[in-house]
Short mmCIF file of C-alpha atoms and ligand atoms in Angstrom, two decimals:
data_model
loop_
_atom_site.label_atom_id
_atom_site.label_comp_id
_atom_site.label_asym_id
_atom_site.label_seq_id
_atom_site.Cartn_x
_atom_site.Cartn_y
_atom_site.Cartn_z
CA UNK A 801 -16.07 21.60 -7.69
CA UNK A 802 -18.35 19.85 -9.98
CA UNK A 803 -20.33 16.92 -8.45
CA UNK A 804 -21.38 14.09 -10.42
CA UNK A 805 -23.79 11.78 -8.93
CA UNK A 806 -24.33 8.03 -9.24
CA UNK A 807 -21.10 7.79 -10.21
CA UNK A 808 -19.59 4.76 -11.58
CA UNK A 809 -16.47 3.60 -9.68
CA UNK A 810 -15.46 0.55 -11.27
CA UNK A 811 -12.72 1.93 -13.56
CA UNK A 812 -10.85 3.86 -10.82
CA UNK A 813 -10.08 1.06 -8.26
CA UNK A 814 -7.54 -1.89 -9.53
CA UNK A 815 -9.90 -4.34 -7.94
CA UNK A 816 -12.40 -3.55 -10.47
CA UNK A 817 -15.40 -5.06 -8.75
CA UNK A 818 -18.46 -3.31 -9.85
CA UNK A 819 -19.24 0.05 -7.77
CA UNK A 820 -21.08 3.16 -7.81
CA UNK A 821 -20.93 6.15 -5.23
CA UNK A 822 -23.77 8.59 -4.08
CA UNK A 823 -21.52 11.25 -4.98
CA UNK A 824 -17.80 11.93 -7.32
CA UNK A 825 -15.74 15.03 -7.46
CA UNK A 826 -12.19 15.45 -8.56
CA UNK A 827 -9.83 18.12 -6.71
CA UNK A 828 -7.04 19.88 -8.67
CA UNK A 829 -6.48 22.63 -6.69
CA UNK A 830 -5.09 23.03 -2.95
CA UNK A 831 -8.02 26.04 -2.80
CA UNK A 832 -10.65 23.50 -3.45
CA UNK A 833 -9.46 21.32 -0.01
CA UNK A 834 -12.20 24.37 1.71
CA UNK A 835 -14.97 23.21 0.17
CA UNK A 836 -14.46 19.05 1.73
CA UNK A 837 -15.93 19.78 5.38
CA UNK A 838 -19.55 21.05 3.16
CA UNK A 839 -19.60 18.08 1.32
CA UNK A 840 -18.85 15.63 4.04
CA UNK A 841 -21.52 17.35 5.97
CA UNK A 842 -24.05 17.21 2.95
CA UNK A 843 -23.16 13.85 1.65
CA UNK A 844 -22.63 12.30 5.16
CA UNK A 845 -18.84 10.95 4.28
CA UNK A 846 -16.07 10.90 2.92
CA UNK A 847 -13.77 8.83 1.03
CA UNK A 848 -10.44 10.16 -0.32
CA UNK A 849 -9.52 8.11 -3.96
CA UNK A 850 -5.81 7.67 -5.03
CA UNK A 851 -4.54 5.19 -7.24
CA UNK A 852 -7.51 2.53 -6.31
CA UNK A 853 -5.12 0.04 -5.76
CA UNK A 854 -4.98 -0.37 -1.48
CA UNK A 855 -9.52 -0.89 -1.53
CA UNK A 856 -12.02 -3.29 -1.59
CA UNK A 857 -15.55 -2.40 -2.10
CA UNK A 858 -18.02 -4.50 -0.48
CA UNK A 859 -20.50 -2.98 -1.12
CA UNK A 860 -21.38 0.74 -3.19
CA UNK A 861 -20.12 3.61 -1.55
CA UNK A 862 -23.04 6.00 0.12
CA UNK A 863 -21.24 9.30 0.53
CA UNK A 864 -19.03 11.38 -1.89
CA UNK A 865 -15.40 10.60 -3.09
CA UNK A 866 -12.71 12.87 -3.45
CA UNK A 867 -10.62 11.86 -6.19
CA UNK A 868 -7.18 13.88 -5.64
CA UNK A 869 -5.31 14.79 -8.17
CA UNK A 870 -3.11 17.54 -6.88
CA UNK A 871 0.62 17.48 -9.19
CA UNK A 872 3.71 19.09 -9.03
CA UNK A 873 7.41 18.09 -7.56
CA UNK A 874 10.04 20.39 -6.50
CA UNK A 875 13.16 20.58 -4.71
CA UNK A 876 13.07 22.61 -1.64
CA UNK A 877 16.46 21.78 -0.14
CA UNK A 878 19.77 20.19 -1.60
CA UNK A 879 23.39 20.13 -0.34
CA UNK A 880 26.25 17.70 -1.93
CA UNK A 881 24.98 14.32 -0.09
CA UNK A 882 20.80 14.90 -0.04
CA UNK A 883 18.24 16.18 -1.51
CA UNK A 884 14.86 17.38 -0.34
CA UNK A 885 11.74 16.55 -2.83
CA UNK A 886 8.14 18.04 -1.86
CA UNK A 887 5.71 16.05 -4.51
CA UNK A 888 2.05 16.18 -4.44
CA UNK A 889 0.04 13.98 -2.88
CA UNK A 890 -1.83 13.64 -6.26
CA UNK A 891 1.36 12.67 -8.21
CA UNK A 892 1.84 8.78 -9.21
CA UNK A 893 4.46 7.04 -7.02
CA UNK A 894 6.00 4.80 -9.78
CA UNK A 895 6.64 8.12 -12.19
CA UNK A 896 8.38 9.77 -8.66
CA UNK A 897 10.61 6.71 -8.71
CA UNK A 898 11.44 6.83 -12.11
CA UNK A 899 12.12 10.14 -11.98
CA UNK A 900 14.71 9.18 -8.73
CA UNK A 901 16.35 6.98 -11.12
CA UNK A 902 17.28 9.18 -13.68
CA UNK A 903 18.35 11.97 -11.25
CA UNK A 904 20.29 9.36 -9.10
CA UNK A 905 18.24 9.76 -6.05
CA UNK A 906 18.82 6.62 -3.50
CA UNK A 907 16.17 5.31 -1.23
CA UNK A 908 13.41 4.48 -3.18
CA UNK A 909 15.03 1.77 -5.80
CA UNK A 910 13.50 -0.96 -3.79
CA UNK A 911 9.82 0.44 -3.70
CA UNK A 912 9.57 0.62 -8.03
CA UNK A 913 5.92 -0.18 -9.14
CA UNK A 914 4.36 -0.05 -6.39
CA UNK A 915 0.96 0.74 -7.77
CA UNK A 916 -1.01 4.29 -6.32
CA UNK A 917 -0.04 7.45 -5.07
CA UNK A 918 2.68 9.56 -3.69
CA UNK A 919 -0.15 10.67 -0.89
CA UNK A 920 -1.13 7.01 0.14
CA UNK A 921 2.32 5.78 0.21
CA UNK A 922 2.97 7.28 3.90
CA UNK A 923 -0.33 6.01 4.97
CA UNK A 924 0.30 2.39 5.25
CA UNK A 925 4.08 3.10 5.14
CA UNK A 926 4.44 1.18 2.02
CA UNK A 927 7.14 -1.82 2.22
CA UNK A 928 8.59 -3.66 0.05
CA UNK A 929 11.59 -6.16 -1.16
CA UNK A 930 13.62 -4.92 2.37
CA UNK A 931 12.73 -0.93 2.37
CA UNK A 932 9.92 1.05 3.82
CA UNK A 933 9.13 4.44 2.39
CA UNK A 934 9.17 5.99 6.58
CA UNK A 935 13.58 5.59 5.78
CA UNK A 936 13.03 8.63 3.39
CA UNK A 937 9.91 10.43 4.96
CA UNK A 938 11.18 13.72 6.30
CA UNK A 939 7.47 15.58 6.52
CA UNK A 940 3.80 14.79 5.57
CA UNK A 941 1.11 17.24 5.00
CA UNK A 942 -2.38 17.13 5.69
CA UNK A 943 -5.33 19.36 5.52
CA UNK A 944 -7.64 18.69 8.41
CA UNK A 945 -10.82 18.37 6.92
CA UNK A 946 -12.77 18.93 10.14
CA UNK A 947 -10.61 22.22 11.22
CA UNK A 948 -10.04 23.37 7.72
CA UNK A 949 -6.42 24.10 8.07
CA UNK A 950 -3.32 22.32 6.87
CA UNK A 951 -0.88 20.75 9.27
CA UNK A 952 2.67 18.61 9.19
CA UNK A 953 3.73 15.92 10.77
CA UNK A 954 7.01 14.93 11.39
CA UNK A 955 8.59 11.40 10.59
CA UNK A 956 8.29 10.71 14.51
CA UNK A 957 5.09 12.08 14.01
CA UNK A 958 3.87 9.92 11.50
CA UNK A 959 4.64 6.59 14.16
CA UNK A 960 5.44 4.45 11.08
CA UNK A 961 5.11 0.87 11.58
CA UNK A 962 4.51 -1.67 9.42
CA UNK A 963 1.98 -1.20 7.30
CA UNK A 964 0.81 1.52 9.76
CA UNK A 965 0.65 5.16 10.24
CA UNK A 966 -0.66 7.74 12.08
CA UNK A 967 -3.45 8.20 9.31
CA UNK A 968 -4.66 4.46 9.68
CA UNK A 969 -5.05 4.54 13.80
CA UNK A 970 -8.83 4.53 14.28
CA UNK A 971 -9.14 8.20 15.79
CA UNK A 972 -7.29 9.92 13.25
CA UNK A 973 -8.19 7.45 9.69
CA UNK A 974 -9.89 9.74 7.25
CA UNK A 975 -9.46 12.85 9.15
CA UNK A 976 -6.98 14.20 6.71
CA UNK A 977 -6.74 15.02 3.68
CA UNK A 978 -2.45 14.26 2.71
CA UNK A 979 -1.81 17.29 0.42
CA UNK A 980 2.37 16.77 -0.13
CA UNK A 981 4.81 14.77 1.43
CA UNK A 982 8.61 15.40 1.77
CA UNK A 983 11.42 13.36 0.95
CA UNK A 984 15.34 12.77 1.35
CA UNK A 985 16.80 11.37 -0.71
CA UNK A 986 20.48 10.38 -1.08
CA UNK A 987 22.42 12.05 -4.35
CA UNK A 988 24.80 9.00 -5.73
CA UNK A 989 24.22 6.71 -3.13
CA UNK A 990 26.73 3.62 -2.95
CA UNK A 991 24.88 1.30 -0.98
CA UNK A 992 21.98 -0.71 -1.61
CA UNK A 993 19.43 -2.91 0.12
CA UNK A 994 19.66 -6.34 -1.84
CA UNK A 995 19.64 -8.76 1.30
CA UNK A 996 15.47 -9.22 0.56
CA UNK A 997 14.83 -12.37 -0.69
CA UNK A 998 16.12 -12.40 -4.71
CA UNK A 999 16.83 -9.37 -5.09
CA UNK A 1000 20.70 -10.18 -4.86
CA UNK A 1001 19.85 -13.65 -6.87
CA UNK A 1002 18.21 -11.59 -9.79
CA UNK A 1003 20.93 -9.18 -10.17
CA UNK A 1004 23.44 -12.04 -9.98
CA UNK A 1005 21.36 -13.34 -13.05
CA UNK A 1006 20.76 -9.90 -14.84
CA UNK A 1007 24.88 -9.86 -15.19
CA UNK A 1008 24.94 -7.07 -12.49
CA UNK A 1009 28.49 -6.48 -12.15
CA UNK A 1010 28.44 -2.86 -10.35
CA UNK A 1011 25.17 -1.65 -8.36
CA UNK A 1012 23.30 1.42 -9.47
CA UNK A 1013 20.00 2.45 -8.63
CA UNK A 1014 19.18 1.45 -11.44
CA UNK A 1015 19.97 -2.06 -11.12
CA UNK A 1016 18.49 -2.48 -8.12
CA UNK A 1017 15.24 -0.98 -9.70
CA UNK A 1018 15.01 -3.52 -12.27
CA UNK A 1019 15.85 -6.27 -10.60
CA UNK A 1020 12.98 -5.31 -8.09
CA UNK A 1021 10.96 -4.99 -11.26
CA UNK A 1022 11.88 -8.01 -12.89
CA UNK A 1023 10.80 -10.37 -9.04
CA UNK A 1024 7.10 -8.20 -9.01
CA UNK A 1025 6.41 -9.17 -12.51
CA UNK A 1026 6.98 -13.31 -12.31
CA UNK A 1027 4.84 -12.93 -9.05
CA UNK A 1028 2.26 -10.15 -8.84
CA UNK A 1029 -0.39 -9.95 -11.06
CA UNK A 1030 -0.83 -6.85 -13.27
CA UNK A 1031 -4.19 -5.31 -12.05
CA UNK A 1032 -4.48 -4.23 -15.60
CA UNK A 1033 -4.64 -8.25 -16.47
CA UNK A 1034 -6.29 -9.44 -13.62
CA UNK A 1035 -7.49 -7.25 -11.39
CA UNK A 1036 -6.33 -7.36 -7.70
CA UNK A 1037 -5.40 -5.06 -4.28
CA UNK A 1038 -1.80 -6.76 -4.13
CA UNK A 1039 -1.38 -8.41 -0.68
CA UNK A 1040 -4.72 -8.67 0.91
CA UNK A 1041 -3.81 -9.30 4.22
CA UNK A 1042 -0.58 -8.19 6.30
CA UNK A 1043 1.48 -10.57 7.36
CA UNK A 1044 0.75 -11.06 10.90
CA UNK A 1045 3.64 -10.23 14.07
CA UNK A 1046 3.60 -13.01 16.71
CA UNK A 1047 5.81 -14.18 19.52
CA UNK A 1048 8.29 -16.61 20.04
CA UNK A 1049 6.32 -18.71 22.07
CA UNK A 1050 3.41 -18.62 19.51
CA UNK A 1051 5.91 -19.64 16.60
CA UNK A 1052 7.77 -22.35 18.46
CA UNK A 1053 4.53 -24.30 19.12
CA UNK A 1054 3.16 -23.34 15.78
CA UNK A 1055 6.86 -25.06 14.88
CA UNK A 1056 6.10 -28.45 16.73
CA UNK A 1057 2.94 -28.75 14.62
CA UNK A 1058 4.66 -27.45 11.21
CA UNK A 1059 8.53 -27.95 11.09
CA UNK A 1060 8.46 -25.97 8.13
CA UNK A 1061 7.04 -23.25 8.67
CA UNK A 1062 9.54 -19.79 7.36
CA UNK A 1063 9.37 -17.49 10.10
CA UNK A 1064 11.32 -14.16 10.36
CA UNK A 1065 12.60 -12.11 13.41
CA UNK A 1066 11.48 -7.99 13.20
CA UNK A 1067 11.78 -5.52 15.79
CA UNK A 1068 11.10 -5.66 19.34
CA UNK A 1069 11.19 -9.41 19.68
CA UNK A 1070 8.32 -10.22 17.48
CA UNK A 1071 8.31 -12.36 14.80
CA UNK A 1072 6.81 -12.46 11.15
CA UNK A 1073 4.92 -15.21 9.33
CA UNK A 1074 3.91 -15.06 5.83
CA UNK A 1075 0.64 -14.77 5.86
CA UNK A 1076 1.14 -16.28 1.58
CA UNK A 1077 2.65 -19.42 3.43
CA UNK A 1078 -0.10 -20.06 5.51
CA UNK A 1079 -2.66 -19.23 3.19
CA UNK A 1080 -0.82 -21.79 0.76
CA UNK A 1081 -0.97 -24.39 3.32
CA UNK A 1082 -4.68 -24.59 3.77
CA UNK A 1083 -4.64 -25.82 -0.46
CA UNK A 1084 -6.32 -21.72 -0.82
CA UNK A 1085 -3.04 -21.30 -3.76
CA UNK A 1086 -5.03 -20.94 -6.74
CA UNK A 1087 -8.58 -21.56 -4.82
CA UNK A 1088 -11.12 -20.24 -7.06
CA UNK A 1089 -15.08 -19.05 -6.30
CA UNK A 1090 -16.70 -17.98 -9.51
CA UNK A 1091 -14.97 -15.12 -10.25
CA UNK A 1092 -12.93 -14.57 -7.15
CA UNK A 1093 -9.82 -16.41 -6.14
CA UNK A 1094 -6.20 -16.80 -4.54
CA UNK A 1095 -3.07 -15.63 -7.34
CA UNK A 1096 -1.85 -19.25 -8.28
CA UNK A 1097 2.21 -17.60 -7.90
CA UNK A 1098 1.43 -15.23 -4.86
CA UNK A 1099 -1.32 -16.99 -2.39
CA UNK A 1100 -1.63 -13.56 -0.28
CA UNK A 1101 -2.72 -11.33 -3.82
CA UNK A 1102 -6.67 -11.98 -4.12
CA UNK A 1103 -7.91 -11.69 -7.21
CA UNK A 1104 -10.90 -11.15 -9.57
CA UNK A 1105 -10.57 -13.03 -12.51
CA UNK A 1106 -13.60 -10.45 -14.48
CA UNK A 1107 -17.42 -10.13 -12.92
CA UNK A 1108 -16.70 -10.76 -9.09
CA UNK A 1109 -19.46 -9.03 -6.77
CA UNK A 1110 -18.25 -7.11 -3.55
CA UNK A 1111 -20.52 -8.86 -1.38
CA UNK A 1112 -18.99 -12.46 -2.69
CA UNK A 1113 -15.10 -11.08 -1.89
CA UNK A 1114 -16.20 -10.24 0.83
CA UNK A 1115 -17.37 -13.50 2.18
CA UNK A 1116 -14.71 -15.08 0.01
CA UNK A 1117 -12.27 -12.91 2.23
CA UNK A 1118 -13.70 -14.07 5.08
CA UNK A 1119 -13.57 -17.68 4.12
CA UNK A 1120 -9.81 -17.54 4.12
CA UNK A 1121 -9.98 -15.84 7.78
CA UNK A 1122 -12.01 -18.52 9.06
CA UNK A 1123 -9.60 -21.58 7.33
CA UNK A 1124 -6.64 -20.31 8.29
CA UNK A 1125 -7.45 -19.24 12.18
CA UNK A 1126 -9.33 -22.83 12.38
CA UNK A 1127 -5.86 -24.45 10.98
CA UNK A 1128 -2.80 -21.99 12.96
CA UNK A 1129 -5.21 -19.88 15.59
CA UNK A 1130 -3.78 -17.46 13.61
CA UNK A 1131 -6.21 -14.44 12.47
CA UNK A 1132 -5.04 -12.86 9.22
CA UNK A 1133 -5.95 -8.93 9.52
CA UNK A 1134 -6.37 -7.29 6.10
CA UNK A 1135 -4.44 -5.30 4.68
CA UNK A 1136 -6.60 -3.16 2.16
CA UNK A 1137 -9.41 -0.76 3.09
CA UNK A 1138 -12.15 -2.58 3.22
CA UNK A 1139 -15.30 -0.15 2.16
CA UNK A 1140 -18.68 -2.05 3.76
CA UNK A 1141 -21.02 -1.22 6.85
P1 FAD B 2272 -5.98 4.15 -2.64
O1 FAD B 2272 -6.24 2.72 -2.85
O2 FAD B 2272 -6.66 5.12 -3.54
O3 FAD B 2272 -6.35 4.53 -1.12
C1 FAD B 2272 -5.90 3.71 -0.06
C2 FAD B 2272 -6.33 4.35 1.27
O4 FAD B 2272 -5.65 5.59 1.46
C3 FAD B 2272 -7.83 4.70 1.30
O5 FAD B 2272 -8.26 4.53 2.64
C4 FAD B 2272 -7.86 6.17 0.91
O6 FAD B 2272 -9.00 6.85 1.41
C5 FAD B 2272 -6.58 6.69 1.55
N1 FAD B 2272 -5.97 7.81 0.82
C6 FAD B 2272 -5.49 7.78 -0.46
N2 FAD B 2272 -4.94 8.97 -0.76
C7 FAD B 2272 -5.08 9.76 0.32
C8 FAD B 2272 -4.71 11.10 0.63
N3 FAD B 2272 -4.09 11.90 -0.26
N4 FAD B 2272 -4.99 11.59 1.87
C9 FAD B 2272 -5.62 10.81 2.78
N5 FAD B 2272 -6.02 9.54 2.55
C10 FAD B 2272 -5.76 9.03 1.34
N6 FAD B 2272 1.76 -1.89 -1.08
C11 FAD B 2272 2.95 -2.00 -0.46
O7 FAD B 2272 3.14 -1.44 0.63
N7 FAD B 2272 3.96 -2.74 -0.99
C12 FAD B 2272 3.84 -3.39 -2.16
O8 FAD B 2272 4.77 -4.05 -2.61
C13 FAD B 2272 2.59 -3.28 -2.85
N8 FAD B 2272 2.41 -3.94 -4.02
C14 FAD B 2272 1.22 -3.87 -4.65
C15 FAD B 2272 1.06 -4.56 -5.85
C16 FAD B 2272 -0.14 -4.51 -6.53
C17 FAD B 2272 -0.29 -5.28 -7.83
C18 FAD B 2272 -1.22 -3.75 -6.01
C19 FAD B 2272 -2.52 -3.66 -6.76
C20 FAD B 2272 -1.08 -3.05 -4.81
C21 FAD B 2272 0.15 -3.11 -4.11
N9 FAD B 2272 0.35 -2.44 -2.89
C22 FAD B 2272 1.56 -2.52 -2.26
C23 FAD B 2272 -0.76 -1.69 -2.27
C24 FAD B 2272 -0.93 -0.24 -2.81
O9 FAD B 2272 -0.25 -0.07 -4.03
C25 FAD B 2272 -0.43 0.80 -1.82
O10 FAD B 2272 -1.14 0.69 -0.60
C26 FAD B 2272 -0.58 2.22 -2.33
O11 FAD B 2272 0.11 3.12 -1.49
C27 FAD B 2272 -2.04 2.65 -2.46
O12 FAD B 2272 -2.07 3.88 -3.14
P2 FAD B 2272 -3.39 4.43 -3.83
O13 FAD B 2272 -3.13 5.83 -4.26
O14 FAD B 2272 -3.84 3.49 -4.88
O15 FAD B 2272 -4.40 4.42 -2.61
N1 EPU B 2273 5.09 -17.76 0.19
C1 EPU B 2273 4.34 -18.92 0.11
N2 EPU B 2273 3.45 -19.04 -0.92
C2 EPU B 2273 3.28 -18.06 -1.85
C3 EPU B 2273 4.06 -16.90 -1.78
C4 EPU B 2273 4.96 -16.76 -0.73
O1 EPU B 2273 4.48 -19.82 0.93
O2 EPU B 2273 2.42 -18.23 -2.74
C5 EPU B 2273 6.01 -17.60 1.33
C6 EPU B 2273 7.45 -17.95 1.02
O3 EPU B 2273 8.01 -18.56 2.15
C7 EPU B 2273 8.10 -16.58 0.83
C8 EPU B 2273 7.31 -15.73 1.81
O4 EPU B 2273 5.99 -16.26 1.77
O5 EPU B 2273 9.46 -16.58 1.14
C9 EPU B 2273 7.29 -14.24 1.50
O6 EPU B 2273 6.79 -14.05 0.18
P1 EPU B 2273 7.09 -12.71 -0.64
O7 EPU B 2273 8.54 -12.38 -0.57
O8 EPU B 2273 6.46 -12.85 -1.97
O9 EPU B 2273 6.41 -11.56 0.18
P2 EPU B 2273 5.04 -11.43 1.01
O10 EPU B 2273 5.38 -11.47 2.46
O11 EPU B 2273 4.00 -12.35 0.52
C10 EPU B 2273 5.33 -8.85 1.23
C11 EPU B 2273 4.47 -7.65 1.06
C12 EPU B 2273 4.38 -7.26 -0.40
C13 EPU B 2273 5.79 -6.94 -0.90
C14 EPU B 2273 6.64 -8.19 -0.73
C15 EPU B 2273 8.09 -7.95 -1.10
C16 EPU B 2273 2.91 -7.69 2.91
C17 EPU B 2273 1.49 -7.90 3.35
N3 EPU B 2273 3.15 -7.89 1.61
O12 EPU B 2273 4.65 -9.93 0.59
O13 EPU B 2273 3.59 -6.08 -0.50
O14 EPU B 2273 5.77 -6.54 -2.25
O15 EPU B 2273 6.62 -8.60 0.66
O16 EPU B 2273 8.70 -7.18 -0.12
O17 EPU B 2273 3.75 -7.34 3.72
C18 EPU B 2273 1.35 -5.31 -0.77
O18 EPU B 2273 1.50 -4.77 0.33
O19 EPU B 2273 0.30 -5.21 -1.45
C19 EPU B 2273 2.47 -6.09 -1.31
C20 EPU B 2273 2.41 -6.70 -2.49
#
């Protein structure tokens, strides 16, 4: 693998605040995953690069990254309802759901442009307008770049939650290197998830007469563009923080304080706030520090409007922690990787 050094970062994360590394390489080839334990014992760590578009860096990056760029899709398994897809952790997830779309493949309608790659997807269990990507997960594999030897996990496995896997849990984070993941996906499917917020609205307005994954798709398209800000406009992580799981009791006093506060019920009795709503509340929509800032249509997306430092997010980010725990006694936990000390 050819190592460059002092590399300049900046171009290959969507947050696009100025960043070098110690150390670059790219890997193409499954053959090359041998050669990772050598340089994470040379250049003292690791850090493995997607899309760019789920990190922060605070600060330049001291050991080596591993841009991946493994490619290729195939199916491995079909009968007249599924079909099994292995794709390369390497491959872009947008292009996989395009490609869904044209073939007919259900399940992934609702997860169309989410920035990054097919690898990173399972590692945060990316989420969005109703659907998680763990509904079509069937196996994940990983090269374990400690043992040198690749390894699959199950969905069950994987402990999906949300936002969470398996590969973010303290013990096992950056211990693997995701070389392919698995997929089933439905062949004509004939339902669809448009209960999300305006999903159903949007179609209603699009003219939608007859769902088709394809429908569904652009409708999804149509919300993330009039909220989310392109990173190749204005650069940003999309959400920076999750939105945080509380209980009952928390929410109804947090109600007595703020009647309006939206509020959802998830699983096992917990209940989800929008972090965007609280954020919003504190007057942070729009809030602007030199170059860094709240998204004036989506309070959660952070954003650097051209020159912002790492080390001024950062304290930035940590601004908005402080404001909104002072206000709810709520802590907001991010969401992207945060690269610092
Ligand atoms: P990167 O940012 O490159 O990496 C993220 C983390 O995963 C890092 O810790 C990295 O080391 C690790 N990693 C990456 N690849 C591998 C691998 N092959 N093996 C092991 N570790 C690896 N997310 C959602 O869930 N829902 C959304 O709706 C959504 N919308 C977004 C909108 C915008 C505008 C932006 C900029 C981001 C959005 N995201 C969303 C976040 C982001 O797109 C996802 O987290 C995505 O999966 C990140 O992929 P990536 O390849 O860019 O990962
Ligand atoms: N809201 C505000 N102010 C805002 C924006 C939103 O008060 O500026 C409130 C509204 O009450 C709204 C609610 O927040 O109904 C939820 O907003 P939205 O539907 O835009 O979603 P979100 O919770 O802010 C989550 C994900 C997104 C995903 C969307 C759609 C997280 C951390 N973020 O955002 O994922 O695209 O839902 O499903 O769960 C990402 O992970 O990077 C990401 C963009």
């Amino acid at each position: 693998m050819n190592i460059s050094t002092n590399f300049n970062l900046t171009p290959l994360h969507t947050f696009g605040m100025e960043t070098y590394t110690a150390a670059y390489t790219r890997l193409t080839q499954m053959e090359e995953l041998n050669e990772l334990k050598a340089l994470k014992e040379q250049y003292g760590n690791i850090l493995i690069l997607g899309g760019g578009s789920n990190l922060m860096f605070a600060q330049d990056y001291k050991g080596i990254v591993v841009h991946n760029l493994l490619k290729g899709i195939k199916v491995i398994d079909e009968n007249d309802k599924y079909v099994n897809i292995q794709v390369a952790s390497g491959e872009i997830w947008h292009e996989f759901v395009l490609l869904a779309i044209e073939k007919n493949w259900g399940g992934i309608e609702n997860l169309s442009l989410i920035p990054g790659t097919v690898g990173a997807a399972p590692i945060q269990n990316i989420g969005a307008y109703g659907v998680e990507v763990k509904s079509v997960v069937q196996e994940v594999y990983a090269y374990d770049i400690e043992a040198q030897k690749e390894i699959q996990f199950s969905n069950s496995e994987c402990q999906f939650g949300y936002r969470y896997s398996i590969f973010k849990h303290p013990l096992t984070k950056d211990k693997y290197f995701i070389t392919s993941v698995i997929f089933r996906l439905e062949k004509s499917p004939t339902s669809f998830h448009t209960k999300y917020g305006d999903v159903q609205k949007t179609l209603d307005e699009m003219g939608v007469k007859t769902l088709t994954i394809k429908s569904v798709s652009d409708a999804v398209i149509k919300i993330r563009q009039s909220k989310l800000p392109d990173p190749k406009v204005i650069k940003n992580a999309g959400s920076f923080f999750k939105n945080p799981l509380t209980s009952r009791f928390i929410v109804n006093k947090l109600l007595e304080r703020f009647p309006d506060m939206p509020y959802y019920e998830v699983e096992n009795n917990l209940i989800k706030i929008p972090a965007a709503w609280l954020i919003e509340k504190c007057g942070l929509k729009g809030a602007r520090v030199g170059d860094i800032g709240n998204h004036d249509k989506q309070a959660l997306v952070v954003v650097n409007y051209g020159n912002a430092k790492g080390k001024d997010a950062f304290l930035y980010i940590k601004d908005i922690q402080n404001t909104v725990q002072q206000t709810f006694g709520v802590l907001l936990r991010p969401e992207v990787n945060i690269i610092s000390d």
